[in-house]
Amino acid sequence: MKTIRIGAGAGFAGDRIEPAVELVEQGELDFLCFECLAERTIALAQLARQRDPAAGYDPRLERRMRAVLGPAMARGVRIVSNMGAANPLAAMEAALAVAREQGLTGIRMAAVLGDDVLASIAGEDLPLLDRAGSLSDLKPISANAYLGAFPIAQALAEGAQVIFTGRVCDPALFLGPMIHAFGWAEDDWTRLAGGTAIGHLLECAGQLTGGYFADPGYNDVPGLARLGFPLAEVNEDGTAMLTKVAGTGGRLSLANAREQAMYEILDPARYLQADVVADFTTLNLAEAGPDRIAVSGATGHPRPESLKVSVGYRDGFIGEGQISYAGPGALARGQLALDIVAERVAMQRLAVDDIRYDLIGVNAVNATGRAPEPAEVRARVAARCADRATAAEIGAEVEALYLNGPSGGGGVTTTLREVVAVASVLVPRGAVAPSIVHGVS
Amino acid sequence: MRLRDLAHARTGDKGDTSQICVFARGPAQFSQLERALTTERVAAHLAALRPRRIERFVLPNFQAVNFVLHGVLSGGVTRSLALDAHGKTLGAQLLDMEIADA
C-alpha cells in the first residue's frame, strides 16, 4: 500500500521554528504543513494589507522560509501553509524572494485565492451563527470563507512545491496532500473523514506530542524545551501511524492523542468541514509502540451545502489596568481597590459597553467560586468602550490607585487596544470560487 | 477522591462556546466517570460560568465524556474582557471536583 509522510511544522503563528527544520532533516517527509492562522489573525492581516498592499501575510513567513526552504527543497519535501493570511499572493512573492536570495532557482510556488468574500457579502442580511444579530449590523473589515482541501490538491497536481493559502479549514492543509497523492474522490466520505481526522490530530503540532499535556506527577512529559513536532505516515485507505523524530523531546502517548482528537470538537459525530462531515465516534486510536499511535476508523457523511465565513469587524476599544496587593489583608485591599474604581466609573459616567472587575489569584479565571485567602492578589479592571479616550480612562483610574487607593498597591500596568472581533455566517458553497496562481523563483 | 485522580482533560473554544473533554485514565475509571459526571454536577462545579445550555457526549472509543458549554466565553475570545478569554483553564478546574469512591 502506498504511504506518504506528512509533518506538522507549526501549530500557530508564533510557534517555534526549529522543530520544523528537525522534521525536514530527519523525518523523511513528503510534505510539511504549517498551520499559522488563528480566527482573528486574518482580520488583523486585512488591516495590515489596507495600509500596505504588499503586506497582509504572516509576519514570520520569511523567517520560517529561510529556515526550512533550502533543506525542504533539497529533499523533495513540499510545503503547504495558510501563512498567506489576507494576502496569499504577496506571501508567495515573499517566499519566492527568499528562494532567490538563497540561490534556489526554479522553485515552483502557488497561491490559493478565493476565500476572501468580503466584496460579495458585505451589507447582506445574513444571520450570525452562535449569537443574535445580522451581518448587516456589523462594519466588516474582512470576510473569509473556510475553503476545503481540493484547491490545495489541485495546486500540487499542477506542480507547486510550496503553496500558500488564506483561510482554509485547518485539517485541509494536511488533507490536500493526501487527496493529491492518493487521488481520493470528492465524494469518498470515508477516506476524506480519515484524512480529516489525521489532519485534525496534526494541526496543532506540538499539542499532539506532549505540549499542553504535562501535569507533574499526573501526566509527566520529558523534554518539553526540545519538543518534537509530529508526523503521520498516511496510508491510501485513510488510516495512519502518528509518530515523531527519534530523540526529540515530548511524548506521543495514547492519552495525549485522545485529548488532541477531541480538541475543539463539539458534537463528535458531526465535525463540520468544507469537504466532509466527519464522525469521530468511530475513530480508533491505538498505541503501536513508543511514540507511535495508529489512527483508523473515522467515518464520514456528505459535505455541508454551506461554507462557514469568518467576518472580522471593529468592535471598539478595550482599556485595562492592574495593580497588586500582598501581605495580611491583601484580599480586602484588592477588593477595596476594585470598589473604588467602580464608584469612579459610575461617578464620571464613563461610557463603557461592558466592564469587568477581577481579583487575579481569586476569581479572574477561577469559575468554581471556591477561593482560599491568597498571599497576594492582583486587582484588574477591563472595559470595552466605543471610544478610545474612554477606554484609556480605565487604566488611568487603576494607576491613580497608587496615591488614592488602598495601602501597599504596587506594579501597575495599563493597556489599551482596538478590538477586532470575529463573527461567523454561512454562505452557499456556489458563492465561493477558489482559484490558483503559480509562480517560479 | 478528586476527578483529577481518575481523569485528565483538555479544553477548547469555538466562538462563545467552551468545550471540555474529560478522559478516564483507564476502563474502570471510565464507568465511574460516566456515572459521576452529569451536566448538573459540571454546571454546579463551574458555577460562575452560568452556561446558556450544556451538551454532553459520551465517547466510549476514547473513554471520555465531552461537555459543550454554550454562552460562557463573554461573546468569544476576540471581544471578551476575561483574563483567560479562551477559557483554557476550565478543564483543570473541573478536575478539582470531588467524586464519591466507587
Coordinates of C-alpha atoms in Angstrom, one line a residue:
Chain A
M1 CA 0.0 0.0 0.0
K2 CA 1.2 3.5 -0.9
T3 CA 2.2 5.7 2.1
I4 CA 3.1 9.3 2.4
R5 CA 4.7 11.1 5.3
I6 CA 3.3 14.5 6.4
G7 CA 4.8 16.6 9.1
A8 CA 3.3 19.4 11.2
G9 CA 5.7 22.4 11.0
A10 CA 3.8 24.8 13.2
G11 CA 0.5 24.9 15.2
F12 CA 0.1 28.6 15.5
A13 CA 1.6 31.8 14.1
G14 CA 4.1 32.3 17.0
D15 CA 5.2 28.6 17.1
R16 CA 8.8 27.5 17.5
I17 CA 10.9 27.4 14.3
E18 CA 13.4 24.6 14.8
P19 CA 11.1 21.6 15.2
A20 CA 10.1 22.1 11.5
V21 CA 13.7 22.0 10.5
E22 CA 14.2 18.9 12.5
L23 CA 11.2 17.3 10.7
V24 CA 12.6 18.2 7.3
E25 CA 16.1 17.0 8.0
Q26 CA 15.2 13.8 9.9
G27 CA 11.5 13.0 9.2
E28 CA 11.9 11.6 5.7
L29 CA 8.9 13.7 4.8
D30 CA 7.0 14.1 1.6
F31 CA 5.0 17.1 2.8
L32 CA 5.4 19.7 5.6
C33 CA 2.3 21.7 6.6
F34 CA 2.3 24.9 8.7
E35 CA -1.0 26.0 10.4
C36 CA -0.4 29.6 11.4
L37 CA -3.8 31.4 11.0
A38 CA -6.0 31.9 14.1
E39 CA -9.5 33.1 13.6
R40 CA -8.9 36.8 14.2
T41 CA -5.4 36.9 12.6
I42 CA -6.8 37.3 9.1
A43 CA -8.8 40.4 10.1
L44 CA -5.7 42.0 11.5
A45 CA -3.8 40.9 8.4
Q46 CA -6.5 42.6 6.3
L47 CA -5.9 45.9 8.2
A48 CA -2.2 45.5 7.5
R49 CA -2.9 45.0 3.8
Q50 CA -5.0 48.1 3.7
R51 CA -2.0 50.1 4.9
D52 CA 0.4 48.3 2.6
P53 CA -0.8 46.3 -0.4
A54 CA 2.3 44.1 -0.2
A55 CA 1.6 43.1 3.4
G56 CA -1.2 41.1 5.0
Y57 CA 0.6 37.7 5.2
D58 CA 2.1 36.1 8.2
P59 CA 4.9 38.4 9.6
R60 CA 7.1 35.4 10.4
L61 CA 6.8 33.8 6.9
E62 CA 10.2 34.9 5.7
R63 CA 11.9 33.7 9.0
R64 CA 10.2 30.3 8.6
M65 CA 11.0 30.0 4.9
R66 CA 14.7 31.0 5.5
A67 CA 14.9 28.1 8.0
V68 CA 13.2 25.3 6.0
L69 CA 13.1 26.2 2.3
G70 CA 16.6 25.1 1.5
P71 CA 16.6 21.7 3.3
A72 CA 13.0 21.0 2.2
M73 CA 13.7 21.6 -1.5
A74 CA 16.9 19.6 -1.3
R75 CA 15.0 16.6 0.0
G76 CA 11.9 17.0 -2.2
V77 CA 9.6 18.0 0.7
R78 CA 6.7 20.0 -0.5
I79 CA 5.3 22.8 1.8
V80 CA 1.7 23.8 2.4
S81 CA 0.7 26.7 4.7
N82 CA -2.1 29.2 5.5
M83 CA 0.6 31.8 6.1
G84 CA -0.9 33.6 3.1
A85 CA -3.5 35.0 5.6
A86 CA -5.1 38.1 4.0
N87 CA -2.7 38.1 1.0
P88 CA -1.6 34.7 -0.3
L89 CA -0.3 36.2 -3.5
A90 CA 2.1 38.5 -1.6
A91 CA 3.1 35.6 0.6
M92 CA 4.1 33.6 -2.4
E93 CA 6.1 36.6 -3.8
A94 CA 7.8 37.0 -0.4
A95 CA 8.7 33.3 -0.3
L96 CA 9.9 33.4 -3.9
A97 CA 12.2 36.3 -2.9
V98 CA 13.6 34.2 0.0
A99 CA 14.2 31.4 -2.5
R100 CA 16.1 33.7 -4.9
E101 CA 18.1 35.2 -2.0
Q102 CA 19.2 31.7 -1.1
G103 CA 20.1 30.8 -4.7
L104 CA 17.2 28.4 -5.1
T105 CA 16.0 28.9 -8.6
G106 CA 13.2 27.1 -10.4
I107 CA 11.2 26.5 -7.3
R108 CA 7.5 26.4 -8.2
M109 CA 5.1 28.0 -5.8
A110 CA 1.4 28.7 -5.8
A111 CA -1.2 30.9 -4.0
V112 CA -4.7 29.6 -3.4
L113 CA -7.2 32.5 -3.7
G114 CA -10.9 32.9 -3.4
D115 CA -11.5 32.7 0.3
D116 CA -11.9 36.5 0.5
V117 CA -15.6 37.1 0.0
L118 CA -15.9 40.5 1.6
A119 CA -16.9 42.3 -1.6
S120 CA -19.7 39.8 -2.4
I121 CA -21.3 39.6 1.1
A122 CA -20.8 43.0 2.7
G123 CA -24.1 44.5 3.7
E124 CA -26.1 41.3 3.2
D125 CA -28.7 40.4 5.7
L126 CA -27.1 37.1 6.8
P127 CA -27.8 35.8 10.3
L128 CA -24.8 35.5 12.6
L129 CA -24.0 32.0 13.9
D130 CA -23.7 31.5 17.6
R131 CA -25.4 34.7 18.7
A132 CA -28.2 37.1 17.8
G133 CA -27.8 39.7 15.0
S134 CA -27.1 40.0 11.3
L135 CA -24.1 40.7 9.2
S136 CA -25.7 44.0 8.2
D137 CA -25.3 45.2 11.9
L138 CA -21.5 45.0 11.6
K139 CA -18.9 47.0 9.7
P140 CA -16.8 44.2 8.4
I141 CA -13.1 44.6 7.6
S142 CA -12.7 41.1 6.4
A143 CA -14.8 38.1 5.4
N144 CA -13.1 34.8 4.6
A145 CA -14.7 31.5 3.7
Y146 CA -13.3 28.3 5.0
L147 CA -12.1 26.6 1.8
G148 CA -11.5 22.9 1.6
A149 CA -8.6 20.7 0.6
F150 CA -9.3 20.3 -3.1
P151 CA -7.7 23.6 -4.3
I152 CA -4.5 22.6 -2.4
A153 CA -4.6 19.2 -4.1
Q154 CA -5.0 20.9 -7.5
A155 CA -2.1 23.2 -6.9
L156 CA 0.1 20.2 -6.0
A157 CA -1.2 18.4 -9.1
E158 CA -0.2 21.4 -11.2
G159 CA 3.4 21.1 -9.9
A160 CA 3.6 23.5 -7.0
Q161 CA 6.3 22.7 -4.4
V162 CA 5.3 25.4 -2.0
I163 CA 1.7 26.5 -1.5
F164 CA 0.2 29.5 0.4
T165 CA -3.5 29.7 1.2
G166 CA -5.6 32.2 3.1
R167 CA -8.5 30.8 5.1
V168 CA -8.9 27.1 4.7
C169 CA -10.2 24.5 7.2
D170 CA -7.1 23.7 9.3
P171 CA -7.2 20.0 8.6
A172 CA -7.5 20.7 4.9
L173 CA -3.8 21.8 4.9
F174 CA -3.0 18.1 5.5
L175 CA -5.9 16.6 3.6
G176 CA -4.8 18.4 0.4
P177 CA -1.6 16.4 0.1
M178 CA -3.4 13.2 0.8
I179 CA -6.0 13.9 -1.9
H180 CA -3.2 14.7 -4.3
A181 CA -1.1 11.6 -3.5
F182 CA -4.0 9.1 -3.4
G183 CA -6.5 10.6 -5.9
W184 CA -9.4 10.5 -3.4
A185 CA -12.7 11.4 -4.9
E186 CA -14.8 14.4 -3.8
D187 CA -17.5 12.0 -2.5
D188 CA -15.2 9.4 -0.9
W189 CA -16.6 10.4 2.6
T190 CA -14.8 7.6 4.5
R191 CA -11.3 8.5 3.2
L192 CA -12.0 12.2 3.4
A193 CA -13.1 11.8 7.0
G194 CA -10.0 9.6 7.7
G195 CA -7.7 12.3 6.3
T196 CA -9.6 15.0 8.2
A197 CA -9.0 13.1 11.5
I198 CA -5.3 12.8 10.7
G199 CA -5.1 16.5 9.8
H200 CA -7.0 17.5 12.9
L201 CA -4.6 15.5 15.1
L202 CA -1.6 17.2 13.4
E203 CA -2.8 20.7 13.0
C204 CA -1.8 21.9 16.5
A205 CA 1.7 20.4 16.0
G206 CA 3.3 20.0 19.5
Q207 CA 0.0 19.7 21.2
L208 CA 0.0 16.1 19.9
T209 CA 3.5 15.2 21.1
G210 CA 3.3 16.3 24.7
G211 CA 2.7 20.1 24.5
Y212 CA -0.3 21.3 26.5
F213 CA -0.4 17.9 28.3
A214 CA 2.2 18.0 31.1
D215 CA 0.8 18.0 34.7
P216 CA 3.7 17.0 37.0
G217 CA 3.0 13.8 39.0
Y218 CA -0.1 13.0 36.8
N219 CA 0.9 13.4 33.2
D220 CA 4.7 13.6 33.0
V221 CA 6.3 14.7 29.7
P222 CA 10.0 14.7 29.2
G223 CA 12.0 17.3 27.2
L224 CA 9.4 20.0 26.6
A225 CA 12.1 22.5 25.9
R226 CA 13.1 20.4 22.9
L227 CA 9.5 19.3 21.9
G228 CA 9.5 17.4 18.7
F229 CA 6.6 18.1 16.3
P230 CA 4.5 15.1 15.0
L231 CA 4.4 13.5 11.6
A232 CA 1.9 11.0 10.1
E233 CA 2.6 8.0 7.8
V234 CA -0.6 8.1 5.9
N235 CA -2.0 5.2 4.0
E236 CA -4.1 5.2 0.8
D237 CA -7.1 3.9 2.8
G238 CA -7.2 7.0 5.1
T239 CA -5.6 5.4 8.1
A240 CA -2.2 6.5 9.5
M241 CA 0.6 6.0 12.0
L242 CA 1.4 9.1 14.0
T243 CA 5.0 9.4 15.3
K244 CA 7.8 11.9 15.8
V245 CA 11.5 12.2 15.0
A246 CA 13.5 9.8 17.3
G247 CA 15.5 11.6 20.0
T248 CA 13.3 14.8 20.1
G249 CA 11.6 15.9 23.3
G250 CA 8.0 15.2 24.3
R251 CA 6.0 12.0 24.2
L252 CA 3.3 10.8 21.8
S253 CA 1.0 8.9 24.2
L254 CA -2.4 7.4 23.7
A255 CA -3.8 9.7 26.4
N256 CA -2.4 12.8 24.7
A257 CA -3.6 11.7 21.3
R258 CA -7.1 11.2 22.6
E259 CA -7.0 14.7 24.1
Q260 CA -5.9 16.2 20.8
A261 CA -8.5 14.2 18.8
M262 CA -11.3 15.9 20.8
Y263 CA -9.7 19.3 20.9
E264 CA -12.2 22.0 19.9
I265 CA -14.7 19.3 18.9
L266 CA -18.3 20.0 19.8
D267 CA -20.6 17.2 18.6
P268 CA -18.1 14.4 17.9
A269 CA -20.4 12.7 15.4
R270 CA -20.6 15.8 13.3
Y271 CA -17.3 17.6 12.8
L272 CA -18.2 20.0 10.1
Q273 CA -15.6 20.6 7.4
A274 CA -15.8 22.1 3.9
D275 CA -15.1 18.7 2.3
V276 CA -16.9 16.3 4.6
V277 CA -18.8 15.9 7.9
A278 CA -16.5 13.6 9.9
D279 CA -17.7 11.3 12.6
F280 CA -15.1 10.8 15.3
T281 CA -17.3 8.5 17.4
T282 CA -16.0 5.6 15.3
L283 CA -12.4 6.8 15.3
N284 CA -9.9 4.4 16.9
L285 CA -6.5 5.4 18.3
A286 CA -4.2 2.6 19.4
E287 CA -0.7 2.5 20.9
A288 CA 1.6 0.7 18.4
G289 CA 5.0 1.2 20.1
P290 CA 6.9 4.0 21.8
D291 CA 5.8 7.4 20.3
R292 CA 3.6 5.5 17.7
I293 CA -0.2 5.8 17.6
A294 CA -2.3 4.1 14.9
V295 CA -5.3 6.1 13.6
S296 CA -8.2 4.3 11.9
G297 CA -12.0 4.0 11.8
A298 CA -13.2 7.6 11.1
T299 CA -16.4 7.6 9.1
G300 CA -17.9 10.5 7.1
H301 CA -21.1 11.9 5.7
P302 CA -21.7 14.2 2.7
R303 CA -20.2 17.7 3.0
P304 CA -22.4 20.6 4.0
E305 CA -24.0 22.7 1.3
S306 CA -22.9 25.9 3.0
L307 CA -19.4 27.2 3.9
K308 CA -18.6 29.0 7.1
V309 CA -17.4 32.5 6.6
S310 CA -15.4 34.3 9.4
V311 CA -16.1 38.0 9.5
G312 CA -13.8 40.4 11.2
Y313 CA -15.1 43.8 12.4
R314 CA -14.1 46.7 14.6
D315 CA -15.7 46.5 18.0
G316 CA -14.4 49.5 20.0
F317 CA -11.5 49.5 22.4
I318 CA -10.5 47.6 25.5
G319 CA -8.8 49.5 28.2
E320 CA -7.3 47.7 31.2
G321 CA -5.4 48.3 34.4
Q322 CA -3.9 46.0 37.0
I323 CA -2.4 46.6 40.5
S324 CA -1.0 44.1 43.0
Y325 CA -1.5 43.8 46.8
A326 CA 0.3 41.4 49.2
G327 CA 0.6 40.7 52.9
P328 CA -2.1 40.5 55.5
G329 CA -5.4 41.8 54.2
A330 CA -4.3 41.7 50.6
L331 CA -7.7 40.3 49.5
A332 CA -9.7 43.1 51.3
R333 CA -7.4 45.8 49.9
G334 CA -7.7 44.3 46.4
Q335 CA -11.5 44.3 46.7
L336 CA -11.5 47.9 48.0
A337 CA -9.4 48.9 45.0
L338 CA -12.0 47.5 42.7
D339 CA -14.8 49.1 44.6
I340 CA -13.1 52.5 44.3
V341 CA -12.7 52.2 40.5
A342 CA -16.3 51.0 40.1
E343 CA -17.5 54.1 42.1
R344 CA -15.3 56.4 39.9
V345 CA -16.6 54.9 36.7
A346 CA -20.2 55.5 37.8
M347 CA -19.4 59.0 39.2
Q348 CA -17.8 60.1 35.9
R349 CA -20.5 58.3 33.8
L350 CA -17.8 56.7 31.7
A351 CA -19.5 55.2 28.6
V352 CA -18.5 51.6 28.9
D353 CA -20.2 48.9 26.8
D354 CA -19.0 46.2 29.2
I355 CA -16.8 46.2 32.2
R356 CA -15.3 43.5 34.3
Y357 CA -13.6 43.5 37.8
D358 CA -11.3 40.7 38.7
L359 CA -9.0 39.7 41.6
I360 CA -6.3 37.7 39.9
G361 CA -5.4 34.8 42.2
V362 CA -9.0 34.7 43.4
N363 CA -11.7 34.9 40.8
A364 CA -10.2 36.0 37.5
V365 CA -10.1 32.6 35.8
N366 CA -11.4 30.6 38.7
A367 CA -15.0 29.7 37.9
T368 CA -15.6 27.4 40.9
G369 CA -16.5 30.1 43.4
R370 CA -14.0 28.5 45.9
A371 CA -11.1 30.7 46.8
P372 CA -8.9 30.4 49.9
E373 CA -7.1 33.6 51.0
P374 CA -4.0 34.0 48.8
A375 CA -0.7 35.6 49.8
E376 CA -1.1 38.1 47.0
V377 CA -3.8 39.4 44.7
R378 CA -3.8 41.5 41.6
A379 CA -6.8 43.7 41.1
R380 CA -7.8 44.0 37.4
V381 CA -10.4 46.2 35.7
A382 CA -11.1 45.8 32.0
A383 CA -13.7 47.6 29.9
R384 CA -14.8 47.7 26.3
C385 CA -15.8 51.1 25.1
A386 CA -16.9 52.5 21.8
D387 CA -14.4 55.3 22.2
R388 CA -10.6 55.1 22.6
A389 CA -10.3 58.0 25.1
T390 CA -12.9 56.5 27.4
A391 CA -11.1 53.1 27.3
A392 CA -7.8 54.8 28.2
E393 CA -9.5 56.2 31.4
I394 CA -9.8 52.7 32.8
G395 CA -6.1 52.2 33.0
A396 CA -5.7 55.8 34.3
E397 CA -8.2 55.1 37.1
V398 CA -6.3 52.0 38.2
E399 CA -3.0 53.9 38.1
A400 CA -4.5 56.6 40.3
L401 CA -4.9 54.0 43.0
Y402 CA -1.2 54.3 43.7
L403 CA -1.8 57.6 45.5
N404 CA -5.5 57.5 46.1
G405 CA -6.3 53.8 46.8
P406 CA -5.7 51.2 49.5
S407 CA -2.3 50.9 51.1
G408 CA 0.5 48.9 49.6
G409 CA -0.5 48.7 46.0
G410 CA 2.3 48.1 43.5
G411 CA 3.2 47.1 40.0
V412 CA 0.5 48.9 38.0
T413 CA 0.3 48.0 34.3
T414 CA -2.2 49.5 31.9
T415 CA -3.1 48.5 28.3
L416 CA -5.3 49.9 25.6
R417 CA -6.1 48.1 22.3
E418 CA -8.5 48.3 19.5
V419 CA -10.9 45.3 19.3
V420 CA -11.1 43.4 16.1
A421 CA -13.8 40.9 16.8
V422 CA -14.9 37.9 14.7
A423 CA -18.4 36.7 13.9
S424 CA -19.4 33.8 11.6
V425 CA -22.0 33.5 8.9
L426 CA -22.9 30.8 6.3
V427 CA -22.8 31.3 2.5
P428 CA -23.9 28.8 -0.2
R429 CA -21.0 26.7 -1.5
G430 CA -21.6 28.0 -5.0
A431 CA -20.9 31.6 -3.9
V432 CA -17.2 30.8 -3.3
A433 CA -14.9 30.2 -6.3
P434 CA -11.3 29.2 -5.3
S435 CA -8.5 29.9 -7.9
I436 CA -4.8 29.2 -8.1
V437 CA -1.9 31.5 -9.2
H438 CA 1.5 30.0 -9.9
G439 CA 5.0 31.5 -9.6
V440 CA 8.6 30.3 -10.1
S441 CA 11.8 31.5 -8.4
Chain B
M1 CA -11.3 11.4 45.7
R2 CA -10.8 14.1 43.2
L3 CA -11.7 13.9 39.5
R4 CA -8.0 14.5 38.8
D5 CA -7.2 11.1 40.2
L6 CA -9.5 9.4 37.7
A7 CA -9.1 11.6 34.6
H8 CA -7.3 14.2 32.6
A9 CA -8.9 17.0 30.5
R10 CA -8.4 19.3 27.5
T11 CA -10.4 22.5 26.9
G12 CA -11.1 24.1 23.5
D13 CA -13.2 27.0 22.4
K14 CA -15.4 27.9 19.4
G15 CA -16.9 31.4 19.5
D16 CA -18.8 31.9 22.7
T17 CA -18.8 28.1 23.4
S18 CA -16.3 26.2 25.6
Q19 CA -15.7 22.6 25.1
I20 CA -14.2 20.4 27.9
C21 CA -13.4 16.8 27.2
V22 CA -12.7 14.6 30.3
F23 CA -10.7 11.4 29.7
A24 CA -10.7 8.4 32.0
R25 CA -7.2 7.1 33.0
G26 CA -8.4 3.5 32.4
P27 CA -11.5 1.4 31.7
A28 CA -12.5 1.1 35.4
Q29 CA -12.4 4.8 35.8
F30 CA -14.5 5.4 32.7
S31 CA -17.6 3.8 34.1
Q32 CA -17.1 5.8 37.3
L33 CA -16.6 9.0 35.2
E34 CA -19.8 8.3 33.2
R35 CA -21.8 7.9 36.3
A36 CA -20.4 10.9 38.2
L37 CA -20.0 13.5 35.5
T38 CA -23.5 14.7 34.9
T39 CA -24.3 18.0 33.3
E40 CA -25.8 19.2 36.6
R41 CA -22.6 18.5 38.5
V42 CA -20.4 20.2 35.9
A43 CA -22.7 23.3 35.9
A44 CA -22.6 23.3 39.7
H45 CA -18.8 23.0 39.9
L46 CA -18.2 25.8 37.4
A47 CA -20.9 27.8 39.0
A48 CA -19.6 31.2 37.9
L49 CA -20.0 30.3 34.2
R50 CA -23.8 30.1 34.2
P51 CA -24.0 28.4 30.7
R52 CA -27.0 29.1 28.5
R53 CA -27.0 25.3 27.6
I54 CA -24.8 22.3 28.2
E55 CA -24.5 19.4 25.9
R56 CA -22.9 16.1 27.0
F57 CA -21.4 13.5 24.6
V58 CA -20.1 10.1 25.8
L59 CA -17.2 8.7 23.8
P60 CA -16.6 5.0 24.6
N61 CA -13.9 4.9 21.9
F62 CA -11.8 7.5 23.8
Q63 CA -13.2 6.6 27.3
A64 CA -14.2 10.2 27.6
V65 CA -17.1 12.5 28.2
N66 CA -17.3 15.7 26.2
F67 CA -19.1 18.8 27.6
V68 CA -20.1 21.7 25.4
L69 CA -20.9 24.8 27.4
H70 CA -22.7 27.4 25.4
G71 CA -22.6 31.1 26.1
V72 CA -19.8 31.0 28.7
L73 CA -16.9 32.9 27.0
S74 CA -18.2 36.5 27.2
G75 CA -19.0 36.6 23.5
G76 CA -15.9 34.8 22.4
V77 CA -12.1 35.2 22.6
T78 CA -12.0 38.2 20.2
R79 CA -14.2 40.5 22.3
S80 CA -14.1 39.0 25.8
L81 CA -12.9 41.0 28.7
A82 CA -11.8 37.9 30.6
L83 CA -8.2 37.3 31.6
D84 CA -8.5 33.8 30.1
A85 CA -10.6 34.7 27.1
H86 CA -10.3 31.2 25.6
G87 CA -11.5 29.6 28.9
K88 CA -8.4 27.3 28.6
T89 CA -8.1 26.9 32.3
L90 CA -11.6 25.5 32.8
G91 CA -10.7 21.8 32.3
A92 CA -8.1 21.8 35.0
Q93 CA -10.6 23.5 37.3
L94 CA -13.1 20.7 36.6
L95 CA -10.5 18.2 37.7
D96 CA -10.9 19.5 41.2
M97 CA -14.4 18.0 41.5
E98 CA -15.0 15.6 44.4
I99 CA -16.0 12.1 43.2
A100 CA -17.5 9.5 45.6
D101 CA -15.4 6.4 45.9
A102 CA -16.6 3.6 43.7

